Short mmCIF file of C-alpha atoms in Angstrom, two decimals:
data_model
loop_
_atom_site.label_atom_id
_atom_site.label_comp_id
_atom_site.label_asym_id
_atom_site.label_seq_id
_atom_site.Cartn_x
_atom_site.Cartn_y
_atom_site.Cartn_z
CA MET A 5 -127.02 -163.47 52.51
CA ILE A 6 -125.24 -162.65 56.00
CA ARG A 7 -123.73 -159.11 54.48
CA LEU A 8 -127.24 -158.15 52.92
CA PHE A 9 -129.05 -158.68 56.49
CA ALA A 10 -126.13 -156.69 57.89
CA ALA A 11 -126.68 -154.24 55.30
CA LEU A 12 -130.27 -153.88 55.42
CA ALA A 13 -130.07 -153.87 59.39
CA LEU A 14 -127.77 -150.65 58.77
CA LEU A 15 -130.09 -148.97 56.69
CA LEU A 16 -132.59 -148.99 58.60
CA ALA A 17 -130.40 -147.94 61.97
CA VAL A 18 -129.72 -145.03 59.94
CA ALA A 19 -133.18 -144.07 58.39
CA ALA A 20 -134.84 -144.83 62.41
CA CYS A 21 -132.27 -142.30 63.68
CA GLY A 22 -133.46 -139.73 60.98
CA THR A 23 -136.84 -140.22 62.33
CA PHE A 24 -135.85 -140.62 66.27
CA GLU A 25 -134.32 -137.02 66.05
CA ASN A 26 -136.94 -135.47 63.84
CA ALA A 27 -139.35 -136.77 66.24
CA ARG A 28 -138.77 -134.63 69.25
CA ASP A 29 -138.75 -130.32 69.49
CA GLY A 30 -134.70 -130.30 68.54
CA THR A 31 -134.57 -126.78 70.35
CA ARG A 32 -134.81 -125.47 73.80
CA MET A 33 -136.83 -122.09 73.88
CA GLN A 34 -136.95 -119.43 76.78
CA VAL A 35 -139.32 -116.50 77.01
CA GLN A 36 -137.07 -112.74 78.66
CA GLY A 37 -139.33 -110.34 78.67
CA PRO A 38 -140.28 -109.08 74.78
CA TYR A 39 -137.28 -112.13 73.91
CA LEU A 40 -138.08 -115.46 72.85
CA LEU A 41 -134.33 -117.02 72.79
CA ILE A 42 -133.93 -120.36 70.34
CA SER A 43 -131.32 -122.53 70.22
CA GLY A 44 -130.68 -126.30 68.84
CA THR A 45 -131.88 -128.01 65.14
CA ILE A 46 -135.67 -126.98 64.19
CA THR A 47 -137.63 -129.82 63.69
CA SER A 48 -141.26 -130.96 62.65
CA PRO A 49 -142.83 -130.39 66.25
CA THR A 50 -140.51 -127.20 67.17
CA PRO A 51 -143.72 -124.59 65.11
CA ALA A 52 -145.82 -126.13 67.99
CA THR A 53 -143.53 -125.19 70.64
CA PHE A 54 -143.47 -122.28 69.29
CA ALA A 55 -146.69 -121.22 68.39
CA ARG A 56 -147.26 -121.92 72.01
CA HIS A 57 -144.59 -120.07 73.31
CA LEU A 58 -146.30 -117.16 71.55
CA ALA A 59 -149.33 -117.73 72.23
CA GLU A 60 -148.55 -117.84 76.27
CA ASN A 61 -146.66 -114.69 76.11
CA PRO A 62 -148.14 -112.05 74.19
CA ARG A 63 -145.27 -109.60 74.78
CA ILE A 64 -142.42 -111.19 72.90
CA ASP A 65 -141.38 -108.96 69.65
CA THR A 66 -138.41 -110.28 69.25
CA VAL A 67 -136.85 -113.76 68.37
CA VAL A 68 -133.20 -114.49 69.21
CA LEU A 69 -131.35 -117.13 67.60
CA GLY A 70 -128.59 -118.38 69.71
CA ARG A 71 -127.05 -121.38 68.37
CA ILE A 72 -129.04 -123.01 65.71
CA ASP A 73 -127.72 -125.97 63.70
CA GLY A 74 -129.68 -125.75 61.28
CA SER A 75 -133.23 -127.76 60.25
CA ILE A 76 -134.46 -131.32 59.78
CA ASP A 77 -137.90 -130.42 58.72
CA ALA A 78 -137.71 -127.57 55.87
CA ALA A 79 -141.29 -127.09 55.67
CA ALA A 80 -141.31 -126.44 59.66
CA THR A 81 -138.68 -123.75 59.29
CA HIS A 82 -141.03 -122.34 56.79
CA ARG A 83 -144.18 -122.26 59.04
CA MET A 84 -142.47 -121.03 62.16
CA GLY A 85 -140.83 -117.91 59.31
CA ARG A 86 -144.23 -117.68 58.09
CA ARG A 87 -145.87 -116.80 61.64
CA ILE A 88 -142.91 -114.57 62.77
CA ARG A 89 -143.22 -112.69 59.91
CA ALA A 90 -147.36 -112.59 60.26
CA MET A 91 -146.72 -110.99 63.44
CA GLY A 92 -144.57 -108.80 63.18
CA LEU A 93 -141.68 -109.84 65.06
CA ALA A 94 -138.39 -108.70 64.59
CA THR A 95 -134.86 -111.59 64.52
CA GLU A 96 -132.10 -110.87 66.42
CA LEU A 97 -128.59 -112.33 66.63
CA ARG A 98 -125.96 -111.38 69.55
CA ALA A 99 -122.59 -111.71 69.89
CA ASN A 100 -122.14 -115.83 70.43
CA SER A 101 -125.14 -116.45 68.02
CA VAL A 102 -124.28 -118.82 65.10
CA VAL A 103 -126.92 -120.08 62.78
CA ASP A 104 -126.34 -122.75 60.79
CA SER A 105 -128.01 -124.39 57.60
CA GLY A 106 -132.22 -123.75 57.93
CA GLY A 107 -131.53 -121.51 60.86
CA VAL A 108 -130.78 -118.87 58.46
CA GLU A 109 -133.64 -119.29 56.67
CA LEU A 110 -135.81 -118.03 60.23
CA PHE A 111 -133.43 -115.29 60.49
CA ILE A 112 -134.86 -113.55 57.36
CA ALA A 113 -138.72 -113.60 58.31
CA GLY A 114 -137.75 -111.29 60.71
CA THR A 115 -139.71 -107.47 59.91
CA GLU A 116 -136.98 -106.17 61.64
CA ARG A 117 -132.93 -108.47 61.15
CA ARG A 118 -130.09 -107.47 63.59
CA MET A 119 -127.00 -108.79 64.28
CA ALA A 120 -124.98 -107.94 67.11
CA PRO A 121 -120.97 -107.76 65.25
CA GLY A 122 -119.61 -111.23 66.33
CA ALA A 123 -122.59 -113.72 65.40
CA VAL A 124 -122.25 -115.37 62.65
CA LEU A 125 -124.23 -117.07 59.51
CA ARG A 126 -123.08 -119.54 57.54
CA VAL A 127 -124.89 -120.69 54.49
CA HIS A 128 -124.68 -124.64 52.45
CA SER A 129 -126.68 -126.42 49.71
CA TRP A 130 -128.78 -129.22 50.55
CA ARG A 131 -128.84 -132.75 49.61
CA ASN A 132 -131.91 -135.08 49.50
CA GLY A 133 -130.36 -137.84 49.47
CA TYR A 134 -129.66 -138.16 46.13
CA ARG A 135 -127.99 -135.12 45.04
CA GLU A 136 -127.30 -131.85 46.14
CA GLY A 137 -129.34 -129.30 45.46
CA SER A 138 -127.30 -127.41 43.19
CA SER A 139 -127.22 -130.29 40.72
CA TYR A 140 -130.70 -129.88 39.95
CA PRO A 141 -131.47 -127.40 37.14
CA ARG A 142 -132.95 -124.03 38.10
CA ALA A 143 -136.56 -125.02 36.37
CA ALA A 144 -136.88 -128.31 39.03
CA ALA A 145 -139.78 -128.43 41.41
CA ALA A 146 -137.13 -129.28 44.29
CA HIS A 147 -136.27 -125.66 44.49
CA GLN A 148 -139.73 -124.56 44.50
CA MET A 149 -140.67 -124.54 47.99
CA THR A 150 -137.43 -122.57 49.47
CA ARG A 151 -137.34 -120.57 46.25
CA ARG A 152 -140.71 -119.00 47.03
CA TYR A 153 -140.34 -118.72 50.61
CA VAL A 154 -137.05 -116.81 50.69
CA THR A 155 -138.91 -114.26 47.72
CA GLU A 156 -141.24 -113.90 50.09
CA MET A 157 -138.82 -112.98 52.69
CA LEU A 158 -136.69 -110.86 51.20
CA GLY A 159 -138.16 -109.88 47.73
CA SER A 160 -136.29 -111.62 45.57
CA ASP A 161 -134.50 -115.55 45.00
CA ALA A 162 -130.93 -114.20 44.79
CA PHE A 163 -130.33 -115.52 48.19
CA TYR A 164 -131.66 -118.97 47.43
CA TRP A 165 -129.17 -119.86 44.79
CA PHE A 166 -126.32 -117.66 47.00
CA THR A 167 -126.51 -120.50 49.44
CA LEU A 168 -126.93 -123.54 46.81
CA GLN A 169 -123.50 -122.74 45.31
CA ALA A 170 -121.99 -121.19 48.61
CA ALA A 171 -120.65 -124.50 49.77
CA PRO A 172 -121.94 -128.19 49.16
CA SER A 173 -124.39 -129.93 51.92
CA ASP A 174 -121.49 -131.40 53.65
CA GLU A 175 -119.55 -128.01 54.14
CA ILE A 176 -120.56 -125.07 55.30
CA HIS A 177 -119.79 -121.52 54.46
CA GLU A 178 -119.26 -118.54 57.02
CA MET A 179 -121.08 -115.43 55.11
CA THR A 180 -119.33 -112.02 55.15
CA ALA A 181 -120.84 -108.36 55.80
CA ALA A 182 -120.45 -107.88 51.83
CA GLU A 183 -122.90 -111.00 51.22
CA MET A 184 -125.18 -110.08 54.26
CA ARG A 185 -125.24 -106.53 52.47
CA ARG A 186 -125.85 -107.82 48.61
CA TYR A 187 -128.77 -110.11 49.65
CA GLY A 188 -130.29 -107.64 51.94
CA LEU A 189 -130.39 -110.36 55.41
CA LEU A 190 -130.03 -106.94 57.80
CA THR A 191 -132.41 -104.41 58.08
CA ARG A 192 -130.28 -103.19 60.81
CA PRO A 193 -127.02 -104.20 61.93
#
């Protein structure tokens, strides 16, 4: 009985951490002239902070991604990406940028996508707590939200399928220049 309570307490603690982590904006945003610099982890509240910065700074024309650890909320990332696209904003990676997972989904939203030498894009499969995204059949509903978003941004879902095979969810794959060209991630270097 004690083991059952200990296991339940551990399960609740782990669940609470994920909920707590997603309850606050995990990014840092700073405006520098026409640039909105973003670093951190995209969470559920991040789109509201993003929208506020854009509303308060109408001169912003480029979203610069610094160190993006990924996203806890894919829907939040997609809302931000669609806003970037609708506003005609560019996305940019500087020499010290390292953008992982869901951050790459935000990057592909730019109407212009630029990357300085030294910047890094890294991808992997998602996991829903039960299974790796790569283990679901292609027609599974679990793929649809992100597959549609990637198609919207890049004109094809090929990049989505690539990310599922590039690395499992507990690993990461650093994209090569050839892979970025193959999937059309950059509009110019």
